[in-house]
PDB file of C-alpha atoms in Angstrom:
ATOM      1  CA  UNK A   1     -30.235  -0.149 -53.229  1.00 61.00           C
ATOM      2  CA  UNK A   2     -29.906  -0.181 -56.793  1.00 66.00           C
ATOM      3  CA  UNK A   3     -30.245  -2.923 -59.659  1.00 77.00           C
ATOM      4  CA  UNK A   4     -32.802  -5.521 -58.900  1.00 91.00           C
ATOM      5  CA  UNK A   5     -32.662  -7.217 -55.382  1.00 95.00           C
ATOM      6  CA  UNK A   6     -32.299 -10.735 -55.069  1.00 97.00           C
ATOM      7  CA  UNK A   7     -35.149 -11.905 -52.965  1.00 97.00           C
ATOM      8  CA  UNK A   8     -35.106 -14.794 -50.135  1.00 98.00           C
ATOM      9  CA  UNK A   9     -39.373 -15.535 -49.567  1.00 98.00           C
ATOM     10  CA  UNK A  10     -40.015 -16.628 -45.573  1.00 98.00           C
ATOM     11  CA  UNK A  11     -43.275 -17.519 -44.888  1.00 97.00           C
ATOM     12  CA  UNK A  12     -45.534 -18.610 -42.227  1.00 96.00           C
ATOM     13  CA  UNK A  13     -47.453 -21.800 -41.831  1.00 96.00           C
ATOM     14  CA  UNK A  14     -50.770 -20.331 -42.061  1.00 94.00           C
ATOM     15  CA  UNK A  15     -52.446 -20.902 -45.629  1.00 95.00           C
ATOM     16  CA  UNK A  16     -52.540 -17.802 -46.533  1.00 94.00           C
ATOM     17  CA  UNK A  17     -48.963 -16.952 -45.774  1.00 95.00           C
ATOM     18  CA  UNK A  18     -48.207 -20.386 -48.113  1.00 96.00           C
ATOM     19  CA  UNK A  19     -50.064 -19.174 -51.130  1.00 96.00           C
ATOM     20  CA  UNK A  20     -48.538 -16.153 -50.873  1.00 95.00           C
ATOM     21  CA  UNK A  21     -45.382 -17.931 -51.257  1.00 96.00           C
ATOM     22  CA  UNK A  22     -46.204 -19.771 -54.098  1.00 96.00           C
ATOM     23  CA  UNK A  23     -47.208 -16.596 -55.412  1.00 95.00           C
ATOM     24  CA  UNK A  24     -44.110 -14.349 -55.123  1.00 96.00           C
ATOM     25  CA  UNK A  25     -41.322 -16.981 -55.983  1.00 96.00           C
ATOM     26  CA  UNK A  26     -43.295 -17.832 -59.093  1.00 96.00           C
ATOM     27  CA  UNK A  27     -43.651 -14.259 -60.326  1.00 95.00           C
ATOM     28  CA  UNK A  28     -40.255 -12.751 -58.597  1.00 95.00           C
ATOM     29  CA  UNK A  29     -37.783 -15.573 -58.315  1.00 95.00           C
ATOM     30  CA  UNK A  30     -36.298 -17.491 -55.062  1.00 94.00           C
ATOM     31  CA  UNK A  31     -32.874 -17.357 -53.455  1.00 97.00           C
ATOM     32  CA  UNK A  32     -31.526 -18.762 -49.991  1.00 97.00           C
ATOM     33  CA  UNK A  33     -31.627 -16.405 -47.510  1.00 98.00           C
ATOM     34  CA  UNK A  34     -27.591 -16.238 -47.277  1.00 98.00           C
ATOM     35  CA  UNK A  35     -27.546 -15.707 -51.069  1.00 97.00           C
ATOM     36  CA  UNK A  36     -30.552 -12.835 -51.244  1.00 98.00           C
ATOM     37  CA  UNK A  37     -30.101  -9.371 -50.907  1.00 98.00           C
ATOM     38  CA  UNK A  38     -33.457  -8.473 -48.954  1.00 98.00           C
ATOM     39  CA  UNK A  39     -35.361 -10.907 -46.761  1.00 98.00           C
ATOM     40  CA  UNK A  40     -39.881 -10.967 -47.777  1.00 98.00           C
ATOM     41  CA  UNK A  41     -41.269 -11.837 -44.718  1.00 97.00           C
ATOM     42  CA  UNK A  42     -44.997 -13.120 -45.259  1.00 97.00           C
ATOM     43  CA  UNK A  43     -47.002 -13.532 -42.085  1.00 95.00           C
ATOM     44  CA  UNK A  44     -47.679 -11.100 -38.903  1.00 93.00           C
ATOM     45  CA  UNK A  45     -45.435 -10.313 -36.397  1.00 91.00           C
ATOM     46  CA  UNK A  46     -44.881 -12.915 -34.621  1.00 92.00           C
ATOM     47  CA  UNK A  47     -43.695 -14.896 -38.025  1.00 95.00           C
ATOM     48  CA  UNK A  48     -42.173 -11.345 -38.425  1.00 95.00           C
ATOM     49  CA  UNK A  49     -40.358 -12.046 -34.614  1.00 95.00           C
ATOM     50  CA  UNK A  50     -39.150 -15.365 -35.664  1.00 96.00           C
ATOM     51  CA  UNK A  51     -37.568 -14.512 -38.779  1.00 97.00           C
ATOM     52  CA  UNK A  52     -35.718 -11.558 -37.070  1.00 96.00           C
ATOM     53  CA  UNK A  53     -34.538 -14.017 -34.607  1.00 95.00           C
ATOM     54  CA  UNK A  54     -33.405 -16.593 -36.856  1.00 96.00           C
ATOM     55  CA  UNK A  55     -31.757 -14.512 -39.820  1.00 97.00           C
ATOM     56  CA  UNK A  56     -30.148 -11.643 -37.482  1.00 91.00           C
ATOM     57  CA  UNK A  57     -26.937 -12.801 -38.045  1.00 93.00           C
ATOM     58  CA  UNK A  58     -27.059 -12.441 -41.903  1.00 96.00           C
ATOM     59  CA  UNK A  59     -27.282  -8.642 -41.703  1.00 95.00           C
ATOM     60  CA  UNK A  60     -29.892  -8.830 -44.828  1.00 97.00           C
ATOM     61  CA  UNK A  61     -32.759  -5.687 -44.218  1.00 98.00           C
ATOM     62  CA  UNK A  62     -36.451  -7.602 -43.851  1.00 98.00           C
ATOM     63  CA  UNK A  63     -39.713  -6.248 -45.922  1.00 97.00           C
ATOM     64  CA  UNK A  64     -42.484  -7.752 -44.115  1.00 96.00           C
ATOM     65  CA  UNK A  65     -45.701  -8.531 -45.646  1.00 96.00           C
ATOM     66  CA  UNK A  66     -48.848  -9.070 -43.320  1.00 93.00           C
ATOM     67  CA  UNK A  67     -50.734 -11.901 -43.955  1.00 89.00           C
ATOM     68  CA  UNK A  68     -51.752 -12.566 -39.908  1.00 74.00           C
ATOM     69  CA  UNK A  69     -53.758 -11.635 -37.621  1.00 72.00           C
ATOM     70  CA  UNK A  70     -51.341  -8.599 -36.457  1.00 69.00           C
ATOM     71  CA  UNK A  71     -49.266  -7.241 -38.557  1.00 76.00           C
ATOM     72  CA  UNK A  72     -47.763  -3.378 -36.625  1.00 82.00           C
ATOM     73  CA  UNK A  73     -44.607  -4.544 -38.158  1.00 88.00           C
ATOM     74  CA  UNK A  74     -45.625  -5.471 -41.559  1.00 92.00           C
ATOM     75  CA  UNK A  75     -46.243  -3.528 -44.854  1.00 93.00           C
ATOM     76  CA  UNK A  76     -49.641  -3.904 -46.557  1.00 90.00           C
ATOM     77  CA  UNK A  77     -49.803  -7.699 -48.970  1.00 87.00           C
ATOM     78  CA  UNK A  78     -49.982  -7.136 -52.589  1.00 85.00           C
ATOM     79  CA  UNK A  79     -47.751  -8.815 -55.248  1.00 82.00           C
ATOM     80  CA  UNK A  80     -47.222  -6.102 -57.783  1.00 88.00           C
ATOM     81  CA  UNK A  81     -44.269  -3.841 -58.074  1.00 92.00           C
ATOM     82  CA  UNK A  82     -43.314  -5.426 -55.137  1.00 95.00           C
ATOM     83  CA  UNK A  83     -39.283  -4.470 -56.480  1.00 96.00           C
ATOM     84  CA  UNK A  84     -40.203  -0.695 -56.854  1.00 96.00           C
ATOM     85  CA  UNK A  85     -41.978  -0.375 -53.267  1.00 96.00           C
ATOM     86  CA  UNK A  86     -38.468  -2.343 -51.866  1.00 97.00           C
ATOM     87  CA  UNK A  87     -36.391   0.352 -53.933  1.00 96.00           C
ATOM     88  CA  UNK A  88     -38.947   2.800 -52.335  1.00 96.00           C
ATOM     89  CA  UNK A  89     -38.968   1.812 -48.864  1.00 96.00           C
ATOM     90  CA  UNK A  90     -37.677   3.475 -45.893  1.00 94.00           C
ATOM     91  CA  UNK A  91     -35.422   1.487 -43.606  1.00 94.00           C
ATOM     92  CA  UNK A  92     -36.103   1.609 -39.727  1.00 92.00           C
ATOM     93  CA  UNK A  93     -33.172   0.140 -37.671  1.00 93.00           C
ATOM     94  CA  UNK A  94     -33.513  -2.009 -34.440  1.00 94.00           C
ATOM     95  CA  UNK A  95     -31.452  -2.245 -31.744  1.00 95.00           C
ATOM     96  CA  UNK A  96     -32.843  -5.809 -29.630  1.00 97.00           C
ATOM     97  CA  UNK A  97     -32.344  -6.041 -25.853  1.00 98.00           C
ATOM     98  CA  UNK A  98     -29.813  -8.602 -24.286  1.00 98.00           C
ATOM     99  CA  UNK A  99     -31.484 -10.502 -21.506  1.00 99.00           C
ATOM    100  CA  UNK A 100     -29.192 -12.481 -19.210  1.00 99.00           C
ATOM    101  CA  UNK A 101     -31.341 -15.179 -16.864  1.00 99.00           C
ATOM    102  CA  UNK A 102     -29.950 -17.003 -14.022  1.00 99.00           C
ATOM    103  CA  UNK A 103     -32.059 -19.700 -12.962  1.00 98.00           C
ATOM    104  CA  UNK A 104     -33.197 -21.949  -9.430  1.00 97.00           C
ATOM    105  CA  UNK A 105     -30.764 -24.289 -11.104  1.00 97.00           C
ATOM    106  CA  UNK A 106     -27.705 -22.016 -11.419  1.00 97.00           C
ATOM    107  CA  UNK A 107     -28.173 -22.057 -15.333  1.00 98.00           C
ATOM    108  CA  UNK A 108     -27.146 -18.742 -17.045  1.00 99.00           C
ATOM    109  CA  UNK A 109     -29.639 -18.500 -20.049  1.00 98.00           C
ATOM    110  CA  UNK A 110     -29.063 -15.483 -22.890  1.00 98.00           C
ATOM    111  CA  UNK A 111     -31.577 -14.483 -25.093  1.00 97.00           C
ATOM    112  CA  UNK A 112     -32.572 -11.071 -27.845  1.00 97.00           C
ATOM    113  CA  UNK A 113     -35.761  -9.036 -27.370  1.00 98.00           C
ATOM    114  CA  UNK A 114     -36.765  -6.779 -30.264  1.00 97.00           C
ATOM    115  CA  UNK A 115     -39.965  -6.184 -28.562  1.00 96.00           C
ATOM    116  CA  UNK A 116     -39.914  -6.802 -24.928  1.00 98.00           C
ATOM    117  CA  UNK A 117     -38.492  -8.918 -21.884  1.00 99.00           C
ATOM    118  CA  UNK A 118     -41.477  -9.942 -19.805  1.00 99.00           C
ATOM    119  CA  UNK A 119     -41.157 -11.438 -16.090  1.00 99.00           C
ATOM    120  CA  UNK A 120     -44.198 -13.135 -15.054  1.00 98.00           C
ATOM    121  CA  UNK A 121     -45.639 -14.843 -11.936  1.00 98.00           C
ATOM    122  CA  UNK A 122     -45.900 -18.738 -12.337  1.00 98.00           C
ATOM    123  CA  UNK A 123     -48.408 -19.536  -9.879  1.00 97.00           C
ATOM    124  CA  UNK A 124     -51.114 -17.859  -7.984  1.00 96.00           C
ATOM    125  CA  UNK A 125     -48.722 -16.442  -5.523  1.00 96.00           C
ATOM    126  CA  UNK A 126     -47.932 -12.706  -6.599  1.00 97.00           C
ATOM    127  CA  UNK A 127     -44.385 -12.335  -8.021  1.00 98.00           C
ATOM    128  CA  UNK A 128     -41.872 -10.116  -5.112  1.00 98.00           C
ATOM    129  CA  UNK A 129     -39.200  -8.332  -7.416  1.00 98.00           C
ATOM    130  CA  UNK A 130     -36.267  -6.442  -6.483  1.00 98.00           C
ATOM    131  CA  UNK A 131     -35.164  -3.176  -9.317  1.00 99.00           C
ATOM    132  CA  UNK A 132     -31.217  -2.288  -9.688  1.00 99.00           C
ATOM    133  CA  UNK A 133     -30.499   0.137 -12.096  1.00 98.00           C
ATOM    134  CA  UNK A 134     -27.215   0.312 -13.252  1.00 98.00           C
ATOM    135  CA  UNK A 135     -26.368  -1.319  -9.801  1.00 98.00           C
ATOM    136  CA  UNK A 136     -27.716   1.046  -7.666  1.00 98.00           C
ATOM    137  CA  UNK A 137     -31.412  -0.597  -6.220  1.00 98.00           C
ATOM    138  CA  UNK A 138     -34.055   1.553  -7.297  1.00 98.00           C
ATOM    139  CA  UNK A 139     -37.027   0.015  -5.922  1.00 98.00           C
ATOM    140  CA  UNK A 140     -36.212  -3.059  -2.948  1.00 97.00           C
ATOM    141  CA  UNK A 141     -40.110  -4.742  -3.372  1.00 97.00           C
ATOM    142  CA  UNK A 142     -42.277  -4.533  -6.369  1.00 98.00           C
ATOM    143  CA  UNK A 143     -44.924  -6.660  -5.366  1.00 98.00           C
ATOM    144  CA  UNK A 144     -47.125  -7.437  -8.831  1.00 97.00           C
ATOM    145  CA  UNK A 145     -48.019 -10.089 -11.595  1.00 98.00           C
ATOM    146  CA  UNK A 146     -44.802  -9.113 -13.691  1.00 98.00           C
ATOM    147  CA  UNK A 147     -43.070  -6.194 -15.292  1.00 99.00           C
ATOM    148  CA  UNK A 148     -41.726  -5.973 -18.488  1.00 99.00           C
ATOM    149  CA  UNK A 149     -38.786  -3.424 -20.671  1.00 99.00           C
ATOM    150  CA  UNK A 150     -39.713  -2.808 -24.214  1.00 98.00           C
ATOM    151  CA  UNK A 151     -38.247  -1.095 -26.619  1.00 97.00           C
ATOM    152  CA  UNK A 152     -39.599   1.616 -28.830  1.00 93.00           C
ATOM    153  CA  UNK A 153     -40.282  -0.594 -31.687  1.00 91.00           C
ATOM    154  CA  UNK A 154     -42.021  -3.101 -28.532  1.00 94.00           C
ATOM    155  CA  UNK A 155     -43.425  -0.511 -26.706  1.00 94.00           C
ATOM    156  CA  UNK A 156     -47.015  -1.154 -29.098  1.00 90.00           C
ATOM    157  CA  UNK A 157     -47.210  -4.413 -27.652  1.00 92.00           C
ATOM    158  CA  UNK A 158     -47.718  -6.077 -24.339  1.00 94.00           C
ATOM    159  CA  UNK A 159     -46.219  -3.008 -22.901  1.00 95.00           C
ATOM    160  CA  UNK A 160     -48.786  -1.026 -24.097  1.00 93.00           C
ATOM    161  CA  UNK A 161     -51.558  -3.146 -23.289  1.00 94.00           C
ATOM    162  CA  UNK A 162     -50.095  -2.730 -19.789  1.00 96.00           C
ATOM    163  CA  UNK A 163     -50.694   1.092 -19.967  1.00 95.00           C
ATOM    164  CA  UNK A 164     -46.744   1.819 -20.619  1.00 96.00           C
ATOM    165  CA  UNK A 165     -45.926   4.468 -22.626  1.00 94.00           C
ATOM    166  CA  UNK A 166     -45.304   4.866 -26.328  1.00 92.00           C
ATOM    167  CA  UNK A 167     -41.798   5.535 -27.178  1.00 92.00           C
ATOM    168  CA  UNK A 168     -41.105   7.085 -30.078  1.00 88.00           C
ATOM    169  CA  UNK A 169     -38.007   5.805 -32.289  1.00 84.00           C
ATOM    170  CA  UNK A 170     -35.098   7.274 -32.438  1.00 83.00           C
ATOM    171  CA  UNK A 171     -35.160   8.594 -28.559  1.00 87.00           C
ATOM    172  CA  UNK A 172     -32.733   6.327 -27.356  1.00 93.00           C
ATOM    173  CA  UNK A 173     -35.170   5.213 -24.322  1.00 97.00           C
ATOM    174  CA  UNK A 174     -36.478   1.845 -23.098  1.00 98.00           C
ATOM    175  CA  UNK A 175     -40.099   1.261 -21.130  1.00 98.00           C
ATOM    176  CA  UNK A 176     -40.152  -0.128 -17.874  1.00 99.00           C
ATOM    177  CA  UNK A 177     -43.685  -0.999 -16.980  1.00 98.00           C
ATOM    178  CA  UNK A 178     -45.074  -2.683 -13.975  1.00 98.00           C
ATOM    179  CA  UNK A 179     -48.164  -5.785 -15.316  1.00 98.00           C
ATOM    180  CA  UNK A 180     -50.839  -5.251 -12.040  1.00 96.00           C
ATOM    181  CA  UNK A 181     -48.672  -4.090  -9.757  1.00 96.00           C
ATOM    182  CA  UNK A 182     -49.985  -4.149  -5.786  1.00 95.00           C
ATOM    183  CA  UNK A 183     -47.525  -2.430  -4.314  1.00 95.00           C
ATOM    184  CA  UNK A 184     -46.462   0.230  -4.793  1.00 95.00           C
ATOM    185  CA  UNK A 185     -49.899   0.548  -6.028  1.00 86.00           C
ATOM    186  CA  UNK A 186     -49.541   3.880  -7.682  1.00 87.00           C
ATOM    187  CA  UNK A 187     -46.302   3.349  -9.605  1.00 93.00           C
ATOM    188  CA  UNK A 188     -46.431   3.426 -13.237  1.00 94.00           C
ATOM    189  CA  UNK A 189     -43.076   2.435 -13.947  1.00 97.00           C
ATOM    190  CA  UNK A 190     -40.157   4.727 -15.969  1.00 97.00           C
ATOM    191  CA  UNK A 191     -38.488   5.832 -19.358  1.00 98.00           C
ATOM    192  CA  UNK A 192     -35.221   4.993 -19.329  1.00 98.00           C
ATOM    193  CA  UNK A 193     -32.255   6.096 -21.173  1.00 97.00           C
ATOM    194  CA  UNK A 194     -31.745   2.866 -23.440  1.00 97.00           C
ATOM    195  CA  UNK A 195     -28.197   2.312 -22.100  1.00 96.00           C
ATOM    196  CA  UNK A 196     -29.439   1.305 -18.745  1.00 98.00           C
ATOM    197  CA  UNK A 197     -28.290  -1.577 -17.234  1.00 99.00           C
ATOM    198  CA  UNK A 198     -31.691  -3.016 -15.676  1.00 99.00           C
ATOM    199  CA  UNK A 199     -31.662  -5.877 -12.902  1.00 99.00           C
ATOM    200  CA  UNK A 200     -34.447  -7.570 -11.157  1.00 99.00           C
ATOM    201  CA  UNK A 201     -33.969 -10.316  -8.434  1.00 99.00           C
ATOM    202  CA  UNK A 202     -36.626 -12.497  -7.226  1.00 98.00           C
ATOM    203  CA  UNK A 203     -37.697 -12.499  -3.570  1.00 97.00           C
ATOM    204  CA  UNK A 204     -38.236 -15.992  -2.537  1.00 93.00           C
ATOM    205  CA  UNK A 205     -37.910 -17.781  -5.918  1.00 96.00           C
ATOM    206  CA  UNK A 206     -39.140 -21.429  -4.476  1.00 94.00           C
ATOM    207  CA  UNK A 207     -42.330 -19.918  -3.043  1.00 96.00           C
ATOM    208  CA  UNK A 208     -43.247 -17.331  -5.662  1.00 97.00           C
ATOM    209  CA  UNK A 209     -41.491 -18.980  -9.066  1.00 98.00           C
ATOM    210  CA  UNK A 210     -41.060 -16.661 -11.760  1.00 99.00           C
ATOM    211  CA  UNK A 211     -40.541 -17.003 -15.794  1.00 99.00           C
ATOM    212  CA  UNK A 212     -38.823 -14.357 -17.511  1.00 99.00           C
ATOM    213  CA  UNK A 213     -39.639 -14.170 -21.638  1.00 98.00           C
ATOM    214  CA  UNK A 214     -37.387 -12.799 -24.381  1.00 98.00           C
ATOM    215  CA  UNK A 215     -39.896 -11.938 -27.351  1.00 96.00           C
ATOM    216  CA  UNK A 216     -41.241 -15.882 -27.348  1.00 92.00           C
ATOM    217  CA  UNK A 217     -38.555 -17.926 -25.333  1.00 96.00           C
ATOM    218  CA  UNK A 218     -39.153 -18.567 -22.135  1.00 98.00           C
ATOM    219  CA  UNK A 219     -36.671 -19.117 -19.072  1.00 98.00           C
ATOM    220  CA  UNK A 220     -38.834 -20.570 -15.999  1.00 98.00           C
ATOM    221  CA  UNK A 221     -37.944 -20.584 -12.187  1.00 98.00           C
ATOM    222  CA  UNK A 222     -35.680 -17.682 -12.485  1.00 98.00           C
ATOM    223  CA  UNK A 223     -33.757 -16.154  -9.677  1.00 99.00           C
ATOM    224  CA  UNK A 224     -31.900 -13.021 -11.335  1.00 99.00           C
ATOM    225  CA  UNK A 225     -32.604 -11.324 -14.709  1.00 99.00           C
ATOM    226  CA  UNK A 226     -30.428  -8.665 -16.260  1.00 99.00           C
ATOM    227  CA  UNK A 227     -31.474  -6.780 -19.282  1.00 99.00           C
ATOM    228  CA  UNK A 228     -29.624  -4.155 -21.348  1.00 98.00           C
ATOM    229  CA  UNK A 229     -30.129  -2.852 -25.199  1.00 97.00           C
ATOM    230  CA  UNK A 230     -27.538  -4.395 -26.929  1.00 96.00           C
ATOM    231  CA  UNK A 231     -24.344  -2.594 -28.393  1.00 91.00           C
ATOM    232  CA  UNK A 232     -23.400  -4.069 -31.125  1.00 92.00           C
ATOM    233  CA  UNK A 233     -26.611  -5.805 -33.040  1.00 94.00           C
ATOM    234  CA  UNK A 234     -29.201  -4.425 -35.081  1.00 95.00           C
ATOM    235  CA  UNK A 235     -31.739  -5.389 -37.654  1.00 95.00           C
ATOM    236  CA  UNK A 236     -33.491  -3.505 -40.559  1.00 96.00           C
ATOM    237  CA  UNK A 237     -36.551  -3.416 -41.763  1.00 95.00           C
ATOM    238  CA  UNK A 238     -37.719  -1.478 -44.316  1.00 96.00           C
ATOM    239  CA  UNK A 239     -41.185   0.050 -44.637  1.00 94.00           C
ATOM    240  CA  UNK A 240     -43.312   1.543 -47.456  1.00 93.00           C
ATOM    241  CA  UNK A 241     -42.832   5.738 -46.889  1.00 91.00           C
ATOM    242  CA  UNK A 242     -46.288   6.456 -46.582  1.00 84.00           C
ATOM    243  CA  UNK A 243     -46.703   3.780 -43.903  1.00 77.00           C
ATOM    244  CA  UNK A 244     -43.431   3.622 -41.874  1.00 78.00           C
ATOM    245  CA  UNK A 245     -42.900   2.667 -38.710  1.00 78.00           C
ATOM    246  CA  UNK A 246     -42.450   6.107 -36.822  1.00 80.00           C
ATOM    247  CA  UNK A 247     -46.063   7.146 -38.430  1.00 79.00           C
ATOM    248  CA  UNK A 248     -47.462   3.961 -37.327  1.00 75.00           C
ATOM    249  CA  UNK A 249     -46.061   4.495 -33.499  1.00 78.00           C
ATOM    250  CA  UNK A 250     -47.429   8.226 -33.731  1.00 76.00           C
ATOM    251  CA  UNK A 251     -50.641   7.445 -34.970  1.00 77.00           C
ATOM    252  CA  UNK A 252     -51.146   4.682 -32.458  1.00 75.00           C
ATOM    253  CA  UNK A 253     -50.969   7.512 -29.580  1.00 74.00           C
ATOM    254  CA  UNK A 254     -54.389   8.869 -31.466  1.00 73.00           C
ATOM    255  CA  UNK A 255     -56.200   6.044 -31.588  1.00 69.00           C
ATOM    256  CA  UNK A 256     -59.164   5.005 -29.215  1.00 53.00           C
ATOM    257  CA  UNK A 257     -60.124   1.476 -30.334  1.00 56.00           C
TER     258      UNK A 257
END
C-alpha cells in the first residue's frame, strides 16, 4: 500500500470503543466504508466478527484495534503513527466456512463462519448426531452436548476451550471437535483437510431439538447442517509484524493460563 490510506473508523458501542472514535477521526480523518481504503476496527472480536460480517463484501483489508474484553484478533490501541504501523502491517487472509441449515420447518438457512459453526443441544436431552464426510457417514451416533468445525483463525476459540486442537494458518485444515461428548466417550474429534464437505443430521429432531450457530447467528430446531470452507470469499486483516496472527496462534500452544 502506498500513499496515505483513506481510513473508514467502525467502532463498538462500549465507551471506550466511542472515545476512541472520536479520537481517530479527529486526528486521522473519516471516510464511508465503501469510499476508504482500509477498514479501523475499534472493539474486541466479537465487534471485530461483526464488522467482518457486515463489510465482507467490500473487499477493503480490516486493522483491528482492541478496545474489549478479548481482543486475539486485534492489534494493540494506540493513536499515533497509526498510518505507518498500517503501511507496516502484515496481512493474514481468511477463508470463512459456508454453513447450509435445514430446519424442523423445511427452511434452508445460509450463513459465514470465520471462526466456527457450533451445533448445540436445546434442552436437557443430549443432542444424537449423525457425521457424513464428503457423503460417505463417518460416524452413525455421536451422542454429546454439541460439536463444532473451526477454522484455523477459530480454532483459539470455543474450539479450543473444548480441548480441539490448534491449527496453524496456512495448513489448509479445519477442526472438528466433539463439546462433552458421551459416546463415543473417547473420541476427540479430527483435522480435516479444509475442502471437506462436512454433514451432520439430527437423530430425532422433535425430541432432542438442536441449534446450529454461524459465528453469532443462530438457526434453532435444525434437522440437517452442512458445512464447507468456502471457495470463493476471503477477508484480510492486517496485523502489526511483531504481533501477527500466526505468532499469536503459536504462542497460544505455550501458554498455561
Amino acid at each position: 500500500m502506498t500513499g496515505t490510506p483513506r481510513l473508514a473508523f467502525l467502532a463498538s458501542p462500549a465507551e471506550e470503543a466511542q472515545l476512541a472514535l472520536a479520537q481517530m477521526t479527529a486526528r486521522y480523518g473519516e471516510h464511508s466504508p465503501e469510499e476508504a481504503d482500509v477498514l479501523v476496527a475499534l472493539g474486541g472480536d466479537g465487534f471485530m466478527l461483526q464488522t467482518l460480517h457486515r463489510h465482507a463484501g467490500l473487499a477493503k483489508p480490516v486493522y483491528g484495534m482492541k478496545l474489549g474484553t478479548v481482543g486475539f484478533m486485534m492489534n494493540h490501541q494506540r493513536s499515533e503513527d497509526l498510518i505507518g504501523r498500517i503501511h507496516a502491517a502484515e496481512p493474514a487472509v481468511l477463508r470463512p466456512l459456508e454453513m447450509v441449515a435445514q430446519t424442523e420447518s423445511g427452511a434452508t438457512v445460509g450463513s459465514l463462519a470465520y471462526n466456527e459453526v457450533s451445533l448445540l443441544r436445546q434442552t436437557r436431552q443430549a443432542a444424537h448426531l449423525s457425521i457424513d464426510l464428503n457423503g460417505q457417514t463417518r460416524l452413525d451416533e455421536l451422542i454429546c452436548d454439541g460439536v463444532l468445525v473451526a477454522t484455523p483463525a477459530g480454532s483459539t476459540a470455543y474450539n479450543f476451550s473444548a480441548h480441539g486442537p490448534i491449527l496453524p494458518l496456512g495448513a489448509n485444515v479445519i477442526a472438528l471437535t466433539p463439546i462433552a461428548a458421551f459416546r463415543p466417550r473417547r473420541w476427540r474429534g479430527a483435522v480435516l483437510k479444509a475442502d471437506t464437505e462436512v454433514r451432520f443430521r439430527v437423530m430425532d429432531p422433535f425430541k432432542r431439538p438442536v441449534s446450529a450457530t454461524a459465528d453469532s447467528h443462530e438457526v434453532r430446531d435444525i434437522v440437517e447442517v452442512t458445512i464447507r470452507e468456502s471457495r470463493d470469499r476471503t477477508v484480510t486483516l492486517l496485523f502489526d509484524p511483531e504481533h501477527n496472527l500466526e505468532e499469536r496462534i503459536l504462542a497460544e500452544q505455550f501458554t498455561s493460563g
